[in-house]
Short mmCIF file of N, CA and C in Angstrom, two decimals:
data_model
loop_
_atom_site.label_atom_id
_atom_site.label_comp_id
_atom_site.label_asym_id
_atom_site.label_seq_id
_atom_site.Cartn_x
_atom_site.Cartn_y
_atom_site.Cartn_z
N MET E 75 0.83 -1.20 0.00
CA MET E 75 0.00 0.00 0.00
C MET E 75 0.87 1.25 0.00
N GLU E 76 1.99 1.22 0.72
CA GLU E 76 2.88 2.38 0.80
C GLU E 76 3.39 2.81 -0.58
N SER E 77 3.43 1.88 -1.53
CA SER E 77 4.00 2.21 -2.83
C SER E 77 3.11 3.15 -3.65
N GLU E 78 1.80 3.12 -3.42
CA GLU E 78 0.95 4.04 -4.16
C GLU E 78 1.02 5.42 -3.53
N ASP E 79 0.86 6.45 -4.34
CA ASP E 79 0.96 7.80 -3.78
C ASP E 79 -0.29 8.16 -2.97
N ARG E 80 -0.18 9.25 -2.26
CA ARG E 80 -1.25 9.67 -1.34
C ARG E 80 -2.58 9.85 -2.06
N SER E 81 -2.57 10.50 -3.21
CA SER E 81 -3.83 10.75 -3.93
C SER E 81 -4.46 9.44 -4.40
N ALA E 82 -3.65 8.47 -4.76
CA ALA E 82 -4.19 7.17 -5.17
C ALA E 82 -4.79 6.44 -3.96
N ALA E 83 -4.14 6.56 -2.80
CA ALA E 83 -4.68 5.94 -1.59
C ALA E 83 -6.02 6.57 -1.21
N GLU E 84 -6.10 7.89 -1.30
CA GLU E 84 -7.36 8.57 -0.98
C GLU E 84 -8.45 8.18 -1.98
N ALA E 85 -8.09 8.06 -3.25
CA ALA E 85 -9.07 7.64 -4.27
C ALA E 85 -9.56 6.22 -3.99
N ARG E 86 -8.65 5.35 -3.57
CA ARG E 86 -9.02 3.97 -3.23
C ARG E 86 -9.97 3.96 -2.03
N TRP E 87 -9.68 4.77 -1.02
CA TRP E 87 -10.52 4.91 0.17
C TRP E 87 -11.93 5.35 -0.22
N LEU E 88 -12.01 6.37 -1.04
CA LEU E 88 -13.32 6.90 -1.44
C LEU E 88 -14.09 5.90 -2.28
N LYS E 89 -13.42 5.19 -3.17
CA LYS E 89 -14.11 4.18 -3.98
C LYS E 89 -14.66 3.07 -3.08
N LEU E 90 -13.86 2.61 -2.13
CA LEU E 90 -14.32 1.58 -1.21
C LEU E 90 -15.51 2.04 -0.38
N THR E 91 -15.38 3.22 0.26
CA THR E 91 -16.40 3.65 1.22
C THR E 91 -17.62 4.30 0.57
N ARG E 92 -17.46 4.85 -0.61
CA ARG E 92 -18.60 5.51 -1.26
C ARG E 92 -19.30 4.63 -2.29
N GLU E 93 -18.58 3.64 -2.82
CA GLU E 93 -19.17 2.83 -3.89
C GLU E 93 -19.21 1.33 -3.54
N SER E 94 -18.04 0.73 -3.39
CA SER E 94 -17.97 -0.73 -3.26
C SER E 94 -18.71 -1.28 -2.05
N LEU E 95 -18.45 -0.72 -0.87
CA LEU E 95 -19.09 -1.21 0.35
C LEU E 95 -20.59 -0.92 0.38
N PRO E 96 -21.02 0.31 0.07
CA PRO E 96 -22.47 0.55 0.06
C PRO E 96 -23.21 -0.33 -0.95
N ALA E 97 -22.55 -0.68 -2.04
CA ALA E 97 -23.20 -1.50 -3.08
C ALA E 97 -23.55 -2.90 -2.59
N VAL E 98 -22.80 -3.43 -1.64
CA VAL E 98 -23.07 -4.79 -1.15
C VAL E 98 -23.70 -4.81 0.25
N ALA E 99 -23.84 -3.68 0.85
CA ALA E 99 -24.28 -3.61 2.26
C ALA E 99 -25.64 -4.27 2.49
N ARG E 100 -26.60 -3.98 1.67
CA ARG E 100 -27.94 -4.53 1.90
C ARG E 100 -27.99 -6.04 1.68
N THR E 101 -27.33 -6.53 0.65
CA THR E 101 -27.36 -7.97 0.39
C THR E 101 -26.61 -8.75 1.46
N ARG E 102 -25.63 -8.13 2.09
CA ARG E 102 -24.90 -8.79 3.17
C ARG E 102 -25.53 -8.54 4.53
N ARG E 103 -26.59 -7.76 4.53
CA ARG E 103 -27.32 -7.43 5.77
C ARG E 103 -26.41 -6.77 6.81
N TRP E 104 -25.58 -5.87 6.33
CA TRP E 104 -24.70 -5.13 7.23
C TRP E 104 -25.50 -4.10 8.01
N PRO E 105 -25.04 -3.71 9.17
CA PRO E 105 -25.79 -2.77 10.00
C PRO E 105 -25.75 -1.33 9.49
N VAL E 106 -24.92 -1.04 8.50
CA VAL E 106 -24.82 0.31 7.94
C VAL E 106 -24.82 0.22 6.41
N VAL E 107 -25.25 1.32 5.78
CA VAL E 107 -25.21 1.38 4.32
C VAL E 107 -24.62 2.68 3.80
N ALA E 108 -24.53 3.68 4.65
CA ALA E 108 -24.08 5.01 4.22
C ALA E 108 -22.55 5.11 4.24
N ASP E 109 -22.02 5.87 3.29
CA ASP E 109 -20.57 6.01 3.16
C ASP E 109 -19.91 6.56 4.42
N HIS E 110 -20.52 7.56 5.04
CA HIS E 110 -19.90 8.14 6.24
C HIS E 110 -19.87 7.14 7.41
N CYS E 111 -20.81 6.21 7.44
CA CYS E 111 -20.79 5.18 8.48
C CYS E 111 -19.62 4.22 8.27
N PHE E 112 -19.40 3.82 7.03
CA PHE E 112 -18.25 2.97 6.73
C PHE E 112 -16.95 3.69 7.10
N GLN E 113 -16.87 4.96 6.78
CA GLN E 113 -15.67 5.72 7.09
C GLN E 113 -15.45 5.80 8.60
N ARG E 114 -16.51 6.04 9.36
CA ARG E 114 -16.40 6.07 10.82
C ARG E 114 -15.89 4.74 11.35
N ILE E 115 -16.49 3.65 10.89
CA ILE E 115 -16.14 2.33 11.39
C ILE E 115 -14.66 2.01 11.13
N PHE E 116 -14.21 2.19 9.90
CA PHE E 116 -12.84 1.80 9.56
C PHE E 116 -11.81 2.76 10.13
N LEU E 117 -12.12 4.04 10.17
CA LEU E 117 -11.17 4.98 10.78
C LEU E 117 -11.08 4.77 12.29
N ASP E 118 -12.21 4.59 12.95
CA ASP E 118 -12.18 4.33 14.40
C ASP E 118 -11.36 3.08 14.70
N ASN E 119 -11.59 2.01 13.96
CA ASN E 119 -10.87 0.77 14.22
C ASN E 119 -9.40 0.87 13.85
N ALA E 120 -9.06 1.64 12.85
CA ALA E 120 -7.65 1.87 12.51
C ALA E 120 -6.96 2.67 13.61
N CYS E 121 -7.72 3.53 14.29
CA CYS E 121 -7.19 4.36 15.38
C CYS E 121 -7.26 3.67 16.74
N ASP E 122 -7.97 2.56 16.83
CA ASP E 122 -8.25 1.91 18.11
C ASP E 122 -8.95 2.86 19.08
N GLY E 123 -9.86 3.62 18.54
CA GLY E 123 -10.65 4.58 19.31
C GLY E 123 -11.28 5.56 18.33
N VAL E 124 -11.96 6.55 18.85
CA VAL E 124 -12.62 7.51 17.95
C VAL E 124 -11.57 8.27 17.13
N TRP E 125 -11.81 8.36 15.84
CA TRP E 125 -10.79 8.93 14.94
C TRP E 125 -10.49 10.38 15.25
N TYR E 126 -11.45 11.15 15.73
CA TYR E 126 -11.20 12.57 15.94
C TYR E 126 -10.28 12.85 17.12
N ASP E 127 -9.94 11.80 17.89
CA ASP E 127 -8.91 11.96 18.92
C ASP E 127 -7.51 11.88 18.33
N ARG E 128 -7.40 11.36 17.11
CA ARG E 128 -6.08 11.17 16.49
C ARG E 128 -5.89 11.96 15.20
N ILE E 129 -6.98 12.34 14.55
CA ILE E 129 -6.89 13.03 13.26
C ILE E 129 -7.31 14.48 13.49
N PRO E 130 -6.44 15.44 13.13
CA PRO E 130 -6.65 16.82 13.54
C PRO E 130 -7.73 17.61 12.81
N ALA E 131 -8.15 17.17 11.64
CA ALA E 131 -9.11 17.99 10.88
C ALA E 131 -9.97 17.10 9.98
N ARG E 132 -10.92 17.73 9.34
CA ARG E 132 -11.82 17.05 8.41
C ARG E 132 -11.57 17.55 6.99
N PRO E 133 -11.78 16.74 5.99
CA PRO E 133 -12.20 15.35 6.08
C PRO E 133 -11.09 14.48 6.65
N ALA E 134 -11.49 13.53 7.44
CA ALA E 134 -10.52 12.72 8.20
C ALA E 134 -9.55 11.98 7.30
N TYR E 135 -10.04 11.39 6.21
CA TYR E 135 -9.14 10.62 5.36
C TYR E 135 -8.03 11.49 4.76
N ALA E 136 -8.32 12.75 4.53
CA ALA E 136 -7.33 13.65 3.94
C ALA E 136 -6.30 14.14 4.96
N HIS E 137 -6.63 14.05 6.24
CA HIS E 137 -5.74 14.55 7.29
C HIS E 137 -5.13 13.43 8.14
N ALA E 138 -5.54 12.20 7.88
CA ALA E 138 -4.96 11.05 8.61
C ALA E 138 -3.53 10.84 8.12
N ASP E 139 -2.67 10.39 9.04
CA ASP E 139 -1.32 10.08 8.57
C ASP E 139 -1.42 8.85 7.66
N ARG E 140 -0.42 8.68 6.85
CA ARG E 140 -0.47 7.65 5.81
C ARG E 140 -0.63 6.24 6.39
N ALA E 141 0.05 5.93 7.46
CA ALA E 141 -0.05 4.59 8.04
C ALA E 141 -1.47 4.32 8.53
N LEU E 142 -2.09 5.31 9.13
CA LEU E 142 -3.46 5.16 9.63
C LEU E 142 -4.43 4.97 8.47
N LEU E 143 -4.27 5.78 7.41
CA LEU E 143 -5.13 5.65 6.24
C LEU E 143 -4.96 4.26 5.62
N ASP E 144 -3.73 3.78 5.54
CA ASP E 144 -3.49 2.45 4.99
C ASP E 144 -4.17 1.36 5.83
N ARG E 145 -4.13 1.49 7.16
CA ARG E 145 -4.81 0.51 8.03
C ARG E 145 -6.32 0.54 7.79
N ALA E 146 -6.88 1.74 7.65
CA ALA E 146 -8.32 1.86 7.40
C ALA E 146 -8.69 1.23 6.05
N ILE E 147 -7.86 1.46 5.05
CA ILE E 147 -8.12 0.87 3.72
C ILE E 147 -8.05 -0.66 3.80
N GLU E 148 -7.06 -1.17 4.50
CA GLU E 148 -6.94 -2.64 4.64
C GLU E 148 -8.15 -3.23 5.35
N LEU E 149 -8.65 -2.55 6.38
CA LEU E 149 -9.86 -3.03 7.06
C LEU E 149 -11.06 -3.02 6.12
N ALA E 150 -11.19 -1.95 5.34
CA ALA E 150 -12.31 -1.85 4.38
C ALA E 150 -12.22 -2.97 3.34
N LYS E 151 -11.03 -3.22 2.83
CA LYS E 151 -10.84 -4.30 1.86
C LYS E 151 -11.15 -5.66 2.48
N ALA E 152 -10.74 -5.84 3.72
CA ALA E 152 -11.01 -7.11 4.41
C ALA E 152 -12.52 -7.30 4.63
N ALA E 153 -13.23 -6.24 4.95
CA ALA E 153 -14.68 -6.34 5.12
C ALA E 153 -15.34 -6.70 3.79
N LEU E 154 -14.90 -6.07 2.73
CA LEU E 154 -15.45 -6.34 1.41
C LEU E 154 -15.19 -7.79 1.01
N ALA E 155 -14.03 -8.32 1.37
CA ALA E 155 -13.67 -9.70 1.04
C ALA E 155 -14.30 -10.71 2.01
N GLY E 156 -14.98 -10.23 3.06
CA GLY E 156 -15.59 -11.12 4.03
C GLY E 156 -14.60 -11.69 5.04
N GLU E 157 -13.46 -11.04 5.19
CA GLU E 157 -12.41 -11.53 6.09
C GLU E 157 -12.53 -10.97 7.50
N VAL E 158 -13.28 -9.90 7.68
CA VAL E 158 -13.55 -9.35 9.01
C VAL E 158 -15.06 -9.13 9.13
N ASP E 159 -15.54 -9.17 10.33
CA ASP E 159 -16.97 -9.00 10.60
C ASP E 159 -17.28 -7.51 10.78
N LEU E 160 -17.95 -6.94 9.81
CA LEU E 160 -18.26 -5.51 9.87
C LEU E 160 -19.13 -5.17 11.08
N ALA E 161 -20.04 -6.05 11.45
CA ALA E 161 -20.90 -5.78 12.61
C ALA E 161 -20.07 -5.66 13.89
N VAL E 162 -19.04 -6.48 14.02
CA VAL E 162 -18.17 -6.40 15.20
C VAL E 162 -17.41 -5.08 15.19
N LEU E 163 -16.87 -4.70 14.04
CA LEU E 163 -16.15 -3.43 13.94
C LEU E 163 -17.08 -2.26 14.25
N ASN E 164 -18.31 -2.34 13.79
CA ASN E 164 -19.29 -1.27 14.06
C ASN E 164 -19.57 -1.18 15.55
N ARG E 165 -19.77 -2.32 16.21
CA ARG E 165 -20.04 -2.30 17.65
C ARG E 165 -18.86 -1.72 18.43
N ARG E 166 -17.65 -2.05 18.03
CA ARG E 166 -16.46 -1.47 18.69
C ARG E 166 -16.47 0.04 18.54
N SER E 167 -16.73 0.51 17.34
CA SER E 167 -16.76 1.94 17.08
C SER E 167 -17.82 2.64 17.92
N LEU E 168 -19.00 2.06 17.96
CA LEU E 168 -20.08 2.67 18.73
C LEU E 168 -19.78 2.65 20.23
N THR E 169 -19.14 1.58 20.70
CA THR E 169 -18.76 1.50 22.12
C THR E 169 -17.77 2.61 22.45
N TRP E 170 -16.76 2.81 21.61
CA TRP E 170 -15.80 3.89 21.86
C TRP E 170 -16.51 5.24 21.88
N ARG E 171 -17.46 5.42 21.02
CA ARG E 171 -18.15 6.70 20.95
C ARG E 171 -19.07 6.91 22.15
N ARG E 172 -19.67 5.88 22.67
CA ARG E 172 -20.48 6.02 23.88
C ARG E 172 -19.60 6.38 25.06
N LYS E 173 -18.43 5.77 25.13
CA LYS E 173 -17.52 6.08 26.23
C LYS E 173 -17.03 7.52 26.14
N THR E 174 -16.93 8.05 24.94
CA THR E 174 -16.47 9.41 24.75
C THR E 174 -17.61 10.42 24.82
N ASN E 175 -18.72 10.09 24.18
CA ASN E 175 -19.82 11.05 24.05
C ASN E 175 -21.06 10.67 24.82
N GLY E 176 -21.08 9.51 25.42
CA GLY E 176 -22.30 9.00 26.03
C GLY E 176 -22.75 9.80 27.23
N PRO E 177 -23.97 9.57 27.64
CA PRO E 177 -24.55 10.30 28.76
C PRO E 177 -23.73 10.22 30.04
N ALA E 178 -23.07 9.09 30.27
CA ALA E 178 -22.30 8.95 31.51
C ALA E 178 -21.09 9.89 31.52
N GLN E 179 -20.64 10.32 30.37
CA GLN E 179 -19.46 11.15 30.30
C GLN E 179 -19.78 12.65 30.26
N ARG E 180 -21.02 12.98 30.02
CA ARG E 180 -21.39 14.38 29.95
C ARG E 180 -21.54 14.94 31.36
N ILE E 181 -20.98 16.09 31.56
CA ILE E 181 -21.08 16.73 32.86
C ILE E 181 -22.05 17.90 32.73
N VAL E 182 -23.08 17.86 33.52
CA VAL E 182 -24.09 18.90 33.47
C VAL E 182 -24.12 19.57 34.83
N THR E 183 -24.02 20.87 34.83
CA THR E 183 -24.08 21.61 36.07
C THR E 183 -25.43 22.31 36.14
N ILE E 184 -26.14 22.04 37.19
CA ILE E 184 -27.44 22.68 37.38
C ILE E 184 -27.35 23.55 38.62
N THR E 185 -27.74 24.77 38.47
CA THR E 185 -27.74 25.69 39.61
C THR E 185 -29.18 25.91 40.03
N TRP E 186 -29.45 25.60 41.27
CA TRP E 186 -30.79 25.77 41.79
C TRP E 186 -30.86 27.09 42.55
N SER E 187 -31.92 27.82 42.29
CA SER E 187 -32.09 29.09 42.99
C SER E 187 -33.38 29.10 43.81
N VAL E 188 -33.85 27.92 44.14
CA VAL E 188 -35.07 27.81 44.92
C VAL E 188 -34.68 27.75 46.39
N ALA E 189 -35.30 28.61 47.19
CA ALA E 189 -34.99 28.63 48.63
C ALA E 189 -35.61 27.41 49.30
N ARG E 190 -34.92 26.89 50.28
CA ARG E 190 -35.41 25.77 51.05
C ARG E 190 -36.54 26.26 51.96
N PRO E 191 -37.62 25.52 52.04
CA PRO E 191 -38.74 25.97 52.89
C PRO E 191 -38.33 25.95 54.36
N ALA E 192 -39.01 26.75 55.14
CA ALA E 192 -38.77 26.78 56.59
C ALA E 192 -39.17 25.43 57.16
N ALA E 193 -38.94 25.23 58.43
CA ALA E 193 -39.24 23.96 59.10
C ALA E 193 -40.62 23.47 58.72
N SER E 194 -40.67 22.23 58.36
CA SER E 194 -41.92 21.63 57.91
C SER E 194 -42.73 21.14 59.10
N THR E 195 -44.04 21.19 58.94
CA THR E 195 -44.91 20.66 59.99
C THR E 195 -45.05 19.16 59.83
N SER E 196 -44.76 18.65 58.63
CA SER E 196 -44.86 17.21 58.42
C SER E 196 -43.44 16.66 58.22
N ARG E 197 -42.98 15.82 59.11
CA ARG E 197 -41.63 15.27 59.04
C ARG E 197 -41.47 14.31 57.87
N ASN E 198 -42.58 13.79 57.33
CA ASN E 198 -42.51 12.77 56.30
C ASN E 198 -42.95 13.28 54.92
N ARG E 199 -42.91 14.55 54.69
CA ARG E 199 -43.44 15.06 53.44
C ARG E 199 -42.48 14.93 52.26
N CYS E 200 -41.23 14.66 52.49
CA CYS E 200 -40.24 14.67 51.41
C CYS E 200 -40.27 13.45 50.51
N ARG E 201 -40.57 12.30 51.04
CA ARG E 201 -40.57 11.10 50.22
C ARG E 201 -41.92 10.41 50.32
N PRO E 202 -42.35 9.85 49.18
CA PRO E 202 -43.58 9.08 49.24
C PRO E 202 -43.41 7.90 50.17
N GLY E 203 -44.46 7.53 50.84
CA GLY E 203 -44.42 6.39 51.77
C GLY E 203 -43.95 6.76 53.14
N GLY E 204 -43.65 8.03 53.37
CA GLY E 204 -43.31 8.50 54.70
C GLY E 204 -41.87 8.37 55.10
N ALA E 205 -40.96 7.95 54.23
CA ALA E 205 -39.56 7.82 54.62
C ALA E 205 -38.97 9.21 54.84
N LYS E 206 -38.16 9.34 55.86
CA LYS E 206 -37.54 10.63 56.17
C LYS E 206 -36.38 10.89 55.22
N ASN E 207 -36.20 12.12 54.90
CA ASN E 207 -35.08 12.53 54.06
C ASN E 207 -34.41 13.69 54.76
N SER E 208 -33.19 13.53 55.20
CA SER E 208 -32.52 14.55 55.99
C SER E 208 -32.21 15.81 55.18
N SER E 209 -32.33 15.73 53.84
CA SER E 209 -32.03 16.92 53.04
C SER E 209 -33.24 17.77 52.77
N CYS E 210 -34.39 17.43 53.36
CA CYS E 210 -35.60 18.21 53.12
C CYS E 210 -35.60 19.49 53.92
#
């Protein structure tokens, strides 16, 4: 792969992800059919994590270092040849993205400006079923 020039490698990448893979996706019952999904899957797996942690700009294939682009192309070719399981690669990619972007990783700060009520006449009003809550 190193022997072909950069523009030829990028052209091969685009042909694989925009034409060859989408053309067989439905008949192989793959979980994705869109070109950008194939690009996400192969770039993430070539990076062993989300590609935008390793590739500085978009489009990713144009800014990936050559070794990384070559790994992504080899994965795409292997998927097309039936040598790797695209569904497994997709699940890995989605797992990495949930760990990076998922709800558990988002930090939300909420500022409350509601004053706490004065001493309550009912000690059990905070929780249903009468359980006491010391923060009431």
